[in-house]
Amino acid sequence: MEEVCAKFVSQKISKTRWRPLPAAALQPPELFATGSWDNEDNRISIWSVGDLGNVGLNGEYQGEPQLLCDIRHDGDVMDMQFLDQERIVVASSTGTVTVFRHHQNNQTLSANHQWEKAHYHVDQNTSCGGAACTGVICNNPEIVTVGEDGRINLFRADQKNAVRTIDNADSSTLHAVTFLRTTEILTVNSIGQLKIWDLRQQKNEPSHIFSLTGDRVPLHCVDRHPSQQHIVATGGQDGMLSVWDIRHGTMPVSLLNAHEAEMWEVHFHPSNPDHLFTCSEDGSLWHWDTSTDVSEKPSFLHQGGRSATCFSHNIINQSVVSAWLSNDPTKDRMEITNLIPNQTLSVNSLDILGPCLVYGTDAEAIYVNRQLFA
Amino acid sequence: MEELDAEPPLMVVPGADPVARQLCFAWGPAEVLVCETLFGRRGTGEGGPSASRVFVVRKDQDIYIQTLRKLFNESHGIFIGLQRSEEELVGKSRKAQLVQVSKNYRSVIRACMEDMHQAACKFVSILSAMELIWNLCEILFVEAAAAGPLLLRLLDWVRLHVCDVDNMVREVLSSENPSKHKLFWNLGNTQTLTEMELKWQHWHEECQRYLQDGTFASNSHMESICKILLGDEDAILEKKELMTTWYHFLVTRLLYSHPTVKPMELRFYAQSSMDLFLGGESSPEPLDTILMAAFEFEMHQVIKECSIALSNWWFVAHLTDLLDHCKLLQSHNLYFGSNMREFLLLEYASGLFSHHSLWQLGVDYFDHCPEYGRVYLELHIERIPLNTEQKALKVLRICEQRQMHEQVRSICKIMAMKALRNNRLGSALSWSIRAKDAAFATLISDRFLKDYCERGCFSDLDLIDNLGPSMLLSDRLTFLGKYREFHRLYGEKRFSEAAKLLLMLMTAHIAPCSFWMTLLTDALPLLEQKEVVFSAEQTYELMRCLEDLTAGKSDKQKFQVDDVETMKVEMLRLALARNLARVIVKEGTLEGS
């Protein structure tokens, strides 16, 4: 696959995120950030994938990511999100949440603001007692974080203290958080529950709790459909992809068997939500395609990787509204492709924007594909 | 034990002063801990009660070189690919495949050298030597180049590593008859070895004639070139300063005197070349010994010398594995049971495990050591520090995929205990479910129940209300779930269902005996309801339970029971009796039944 560019970066990558494009932008994204983990000296790095016409200083492969700047980060990078064009919010395993600013003029990174001990345990024995902050989501200027202490924090980018804290929101670890609406968030935890929290309400209780049927397998990631906000996808510790309709009931609409190990991230394509991407500890990255128009099918499916046409194993029909909630087996058609031909170590993170995909692995490599739908 | 191959190197621990204090030590998985004791050199107590320091002494420092990480990771990918590659390929296609793997390893080394060069790291020269040795091994062992192509490969090899040779060749090519040279270099399929030899002989004789005729007598420079072309050793030696090494000299010699050299003949030329070149002035360096061993086709000697000379196991581990795949190593066992390939891989992987981040690579190496890999992995994986849940999950997944159940249980227990200490009961339960650890689930349930008894209400309702099938993991957990359900039913005013459940908890012995008093006390409001809730049967059951409970206490205990207890029991007896009366009447009358 010539369009995939690999770069070994001497650090295990835990998060990769494209810098968001301004609203009316037509060109593909050019900058992405990565965070590392399991190092004594972890780093946040900003990389550039320039125009395809570029040849690097040493004549290296065109389109190979170039390191623009990096900065030391205390603790593992557990989650990362761009707040705006210049600022990135990073969640640390020490329980600290930091806002970094990327200075474009001299290509440097600096720590702009920090909330220390945003997440902590109360333990008489340890002196530090920090708890890992596992998830962060931004909706400028609001920042919501969740952690291993079961706490939810609401910050504002310019304010020193938390706007609101829900202590003991969950008796288990909160693994991920995302915005449902501007005032509502979704969280997933390690006992298989999806919870909706209404931040306008003062009570410290979720407004709704959804549960997996059967074994309460921990859920690790969550994402909401970009246009149809009642459709939510979650990934579990057993590699199962669950799709939920939060208007109805308390159980997932469909369960799709995919990965053989923990699913770390799930992302709907922001502008093309018939496409979903998941990555896993088993080293694979799956592209789920429910687009109905055959001509739209991405041609990269024919190059490398395993391709499988698969039916979801619950009863599903294809509604006019969305293919994700469909439950008619005769009409159902979902293509699932593994984008990684020789999988070895875990793919920890992925991000997609426009035609560009970036993902990072425990094999200390970053991969960029800028022609996903070519 | 066999005799030592080399003197063990002396390592000085900076900061430790054995003159002042006696030192003690302990072995770790990949390092030694050296500690200052209280004792002075000459007996006890002289050291004094000052602070003791602990030193961590590591042999393998190389894994901490930042620029080498790329090498470790990329070669890990190649290693895995090699293990997974199809064994069904035989003959030429298999050999081509193995040569490609060798080339991949070398390109990874060279990429790493580039990075190091830019970072001005001193390790570059070691990497360069590694690539030199590997390249030679590829030519002689993996590719097993035959006479003819052998010299071409050796020329490429020298050319790649020494730039000066180009000057000589350029000189030669420009001066002599170019067409003859073209014939010489053309070793396509059209020519057999003998054909080429004949052509070369012919050309050689022509050169000789030129020399003897004195064609170049006027120009000494040209004359010496002609002598060189004829393979005159002395002439070549005169140009010694142009050739930096004896193997450069060797290849040059062979080029002009024995271009169709056979692999097995190399050793003689190599030995004489080294002797002539060094001329007794300097002794061979480790690199020279290794290369000589390679020319002599002593594979084991090569590996042994490399192991001694290099500070890191990376090189010998990967090279030996490749040679083993080429089926070149005899499988003679080392005296402790595993073969050489496995021994080196185990050493290398153990080194990886001592690194805070590279341990993940080590797992795959252990997987491909059939005899001891699993045991090594089991021991190492338990010692990885688990500072976040995500890291623990990754380690757990590794253990689960390899059916290492003991390690799974142990890791889950550690994480569950940590969660419990931090009062994260839901997390603790989640870990016990993963390990299917019934005992721990019981522990957690007891915690919940204790909380309830102390506070009068349940904490973490979101957990208890949503236990699902995991409720069945332990009896205590089941009880907890059901007990909470009882409270819920009561809250929803579904009294008869609540009553039935309460009774079932006792009669089916789901509730622990210690909790029966609480349950019976919970029954009190139900007994006092306006509407009769418990049927006669049920009331009799409850009475029996109460009697079982009180009868169980010995006479001595009865005296120690406090007033509250006695009052409770009295109240219960009264309430039960009253309920029984009401229900008998109710069930007795015709409308009531």
mmCIF file with all atom_site columns, C-alpha atoms in Angstrom, chain A residues 148-150 168 170-175 189-193 195 216 218, chain B residues 389 415-416 419-434 440-441 444-445 447-448 451 459-464 466-467 470 477 480:
data_model
loop_
_atom_site.group_PDB
_atom_site.id
_atom_site.type_symbol
_atom_site.label_atom_id
_atom_site.label_alt_id
_atom_site.label_comp_id
_atom_site.label_asym_id
_atom_site.label_entity_id
_atom_site.label_seq_id
_atom_site.pdbx_PDB_ins_code
_atom_site.Cartn_x
_atom_site.Cartn_y
_atom_site.Cartn_z
_atom_site.occupancy
_atom_site.B_iso_or_equiv
_atom_site.pdbx_formal_charge
_atom_site.auth_seq_id
_atom_site.auth_comp_id
_atom_site.auth_asym_id
_atom_site.auth_atom_id
_atom_site.pdbx_PDB_model_num
ATOM 1  C CA . GLU A 1 148 ? -10.094 5.967   37.237 1.00 0.00 ? 148 GLU A CA 1
ATOM 2  C CA . ASP A 1 149 ? -11.479 7.595   40.367 1.00 0.00 ? 149 ASP A CA 1
ATOM 3  C CA . GLY A 1 150 ? -14.965 7.590   38.875 1.00 0.00 ? 150 GLY A CA 1
ATOM 4  C CA . ASN A 1 168 ? -18.141 9.279   42.804 1.00 0.00 ? 168 ASN A CA 1
ATOM 5  C CA . ASP A 1 170 ? -19.356 5.937   39.068 1.00 0.00 ? 170 ASP A CA 1
ATOM 6  C CA . SER A 1 171 ? -18.269 3.144   41.346 1.00 0.00 ? 171 SER A CA 1
ATOM 7  C CA . SER A 1 172 ? -15.966 1.771   38.660 1.00 0.00 ? 172 SER A CA 1
ATOM 8  C CA . THR A 1 173 ? -13.453 3.319   36.298 1.00 0.00 ? 173 THR A CA 1
ATOM 9  C CA . LEU A 1 174 ? -14.790 5.702   33.673 1.00 0.00 ? 174 LEU A CA 1
ATOM 10 C CA . HIS A 1 175 ? -12.983 4.874   30.469 1.00 0.00 ? 175 HIS A CA 1
ATOM 11 C CA . ASN A 1 189 ? -17.275 2.445   32.446 1.00 0.00 ? 189 ASN A CA 1
ATOM 12 C CA . SER A 1 190 ? -15.658 -0.836  33.355 1.00 0.00 ? 190 SER A CA 1
ATOM 13 C CA . ILE A 1 191 ? -18.910 -2.611  34.288 1.00 0.00 ? 191 ILE A CA 1
ATOM 14 C CA . GLY A 1 192 ? -20.417 -2.359  30.844 1.00 0.00 ? 192 GLY A CA 1
ATOM 15 C CA . GLN A 1 193 ? -22.591 0.707   31.350 1.00 0.00 ? 193 GLN A CA 1
ATOM 16 C CA . LYS A 1 195 ? -24.524 6.693   31.023 1.00 0.00 ? 195 LYS A CA 1
ATOM 17 C CA . ARG A 1 216 ? -20.972 -6.779  31.891 1.00 0.00 ? 216 ARG A CA 1
ATOM 18 C CA . PRO A 1 218 ? -16.008 -3.213  30.332 1.00 0.00 ? 218 PRO A CA 1
ATOM 19 C CA . GLU B 2 389 ? -5.354  0.171   34.464 1.00 0.00 ? 389 GLU B CA 1
ATOM 20 C CA . MET B 2 415 ? -5.564  -4.573  40.657 1.00 0.00 ? 415 MET B CA 1
ATOM 21 C CA . ALA B 2 416 ? -8.674  -5.523  42.622 1.00 0.00 ? 416 ALA B CA 1
ATOM 22 C CA . ALA B 2 419 ? -9.187  -0.626  43.718 1.00 0.00 ? 419 ALA B CA 1
ATOM 23 C CA . LEU B 2 420 ? -10.585 -1.826  47.012 1.00 0.00 ? 420 LEU B CA 1
ATOM 24 C CA . ARG B 2 421 ? -8.081  0.247   48.982 1.00 0.00 ? 421 ARG B CA 1
ATOM 25 C CA . ASN B 2 422 ? -9.143  3.278   46.954 1.00 0.00 ? 422 ASN B CA 1
ATOM 26 C CA . ASN B 2 423 ? -12.757 2.490   47.670 1.00 0.00 ? 423 ASN B CA 1
ATOM 27 C CA . ARG B 2 424 ? -13.528 1.800   44.013 1.00 0.00 ? 424 ARG B CA 1
ATOM 28 C CA . LEU B 2 425 ? -15.794 -1.138  44.636 1.00 0.00 ? 425 LEU B CA 1
ATOM 29 C CA . GLY B 2 426 ? -17.087 -1.259  41.091 1.00 0.00 ? 426 GLY B CA 1
ATOM 30 C CA . SER B 2 427 ? -13.572 -1.470  39.673 1.00 0.00 ? 427 SER B CA 1
ATOM 31 C CA . ALA B 2 428 ? -12.651 -4.132  42.185 1.00 0.00 ? 428 ALA B CA 1
ATOM 32 C CA . LEU B 2 429 ? -15.662 -6.164  41.160 1.00 0.00 ? 429 LEU B CA 1
ATOM 33 C CA . SER B 2 430 ? -14.819 -5.688  37.497 1.00 0.00 ? 430 SER B CA 1
ATOM 34 C CA . TRP B 2 431 ? -11.340 -7.155  38.099 1.00 0.00 ? 431 TRP B CA 1
ATOM 35 C CA . SER B 2 432 ? -12.683 -10.130 40.020 1.00 0.00 ? 432 SER B CA 1
ATOM 36 C CA . ILE B 2 433 ? -15.131 -10.859 37.227 1.00 0.00 ? 433 ILE B CA 1
ATOM 37 C CA . ARG B 2 434 ? -12.263 -10.851 34.733 1.00 0.00 ? 434 ARG B CA 1
ATOM 38 C CA . PHE B 2 440 ? -12.638 -11.810 45.927 1.00 0.00 ? 440 PHE B CA 1
ATOM 39 C CA . ALA B 2 441 ? -16.181 -11.206 44.789 1.00 0.00 ? 441 ALA B CA 1
ATOM 40 C CA . ILE B 2 444 ? -16.287 -7.134  47.896 1.00 0.00 ? 444 ILE B CA 1
ATOM 41 C CA . SER B 2 445 ? -19.855 -8.137  48.660 1.00 0.00 ? 445 SER B CA 1
ATOM 42 C CA . ARG B 2 447 ? -17.665 -4.765  52.076 1.00 0.00 ? 447 ARG B CA 1
ATOM 43 C CA . PHE B 2 448 ? -20.921 -3.595  50.573 1.00 0.00 ? 448 PHE B CA 1
ATOM 44 C CA . ASP B 2 451 ? -21.331 -0.441  54.495 1.00 0.00 ? 451 ASP B CA 1
ATOM 45 C CA . SER B 2 459 ? -23.597 2.843   48.204 1.00 0.00 ? 459 SER B CA 1
ATOM 46 C CA . ASP B 2 460 ? -22.934 2.455   44.502 1.00 0.00 ? 460 ASP B CA 1
ATOM 47 C CA . LEU B 2 461 ? -26.450 1.522   43.551 1.00 0.00 ? 461 LEU B CA 1
ATOM 48 C CA . ASP B 2 462 ? -25.566 1.792   39.883 1.00 0.00 ? 462 ASP B CA 1
ATOM 49 C CA . LEU B 2 463 ? -23.333 -1.205  40.374 1.00 0.00 ? 463 LEU B CA 1
ATOM 50 C CA . ILE B 2 464 ? -25.515 -3.387  42.534 1.00 0.00 ? 464 ILE B CA 1
ATOM 51 C CA . ASN B 2 466 ? -26.841 -3.797  37.309 1.00 0.00 ? 466 ASN B CA 1
ATOM 52 C CA . LEU B 2 467 ? -24.907 -6.874  38.239 1.00 0.00 ? 467 LEU B CA 1
ATOM 53 C CA . SER B 2 470 ? -21.917 -11.692 37.124 1.00 0.00 ? 470 SER B CA 1
ATOM 54 C CA . LEU B 2 477 ? -22.632 -11.494 45.453 1.00 0.00 ? 477 LEU B CA 1
ATOM 55 C CA . LEU B 2 480 ? -26.174 -8.804  47.635 1.00 0.00 ? 480 LEU B CA 1
#
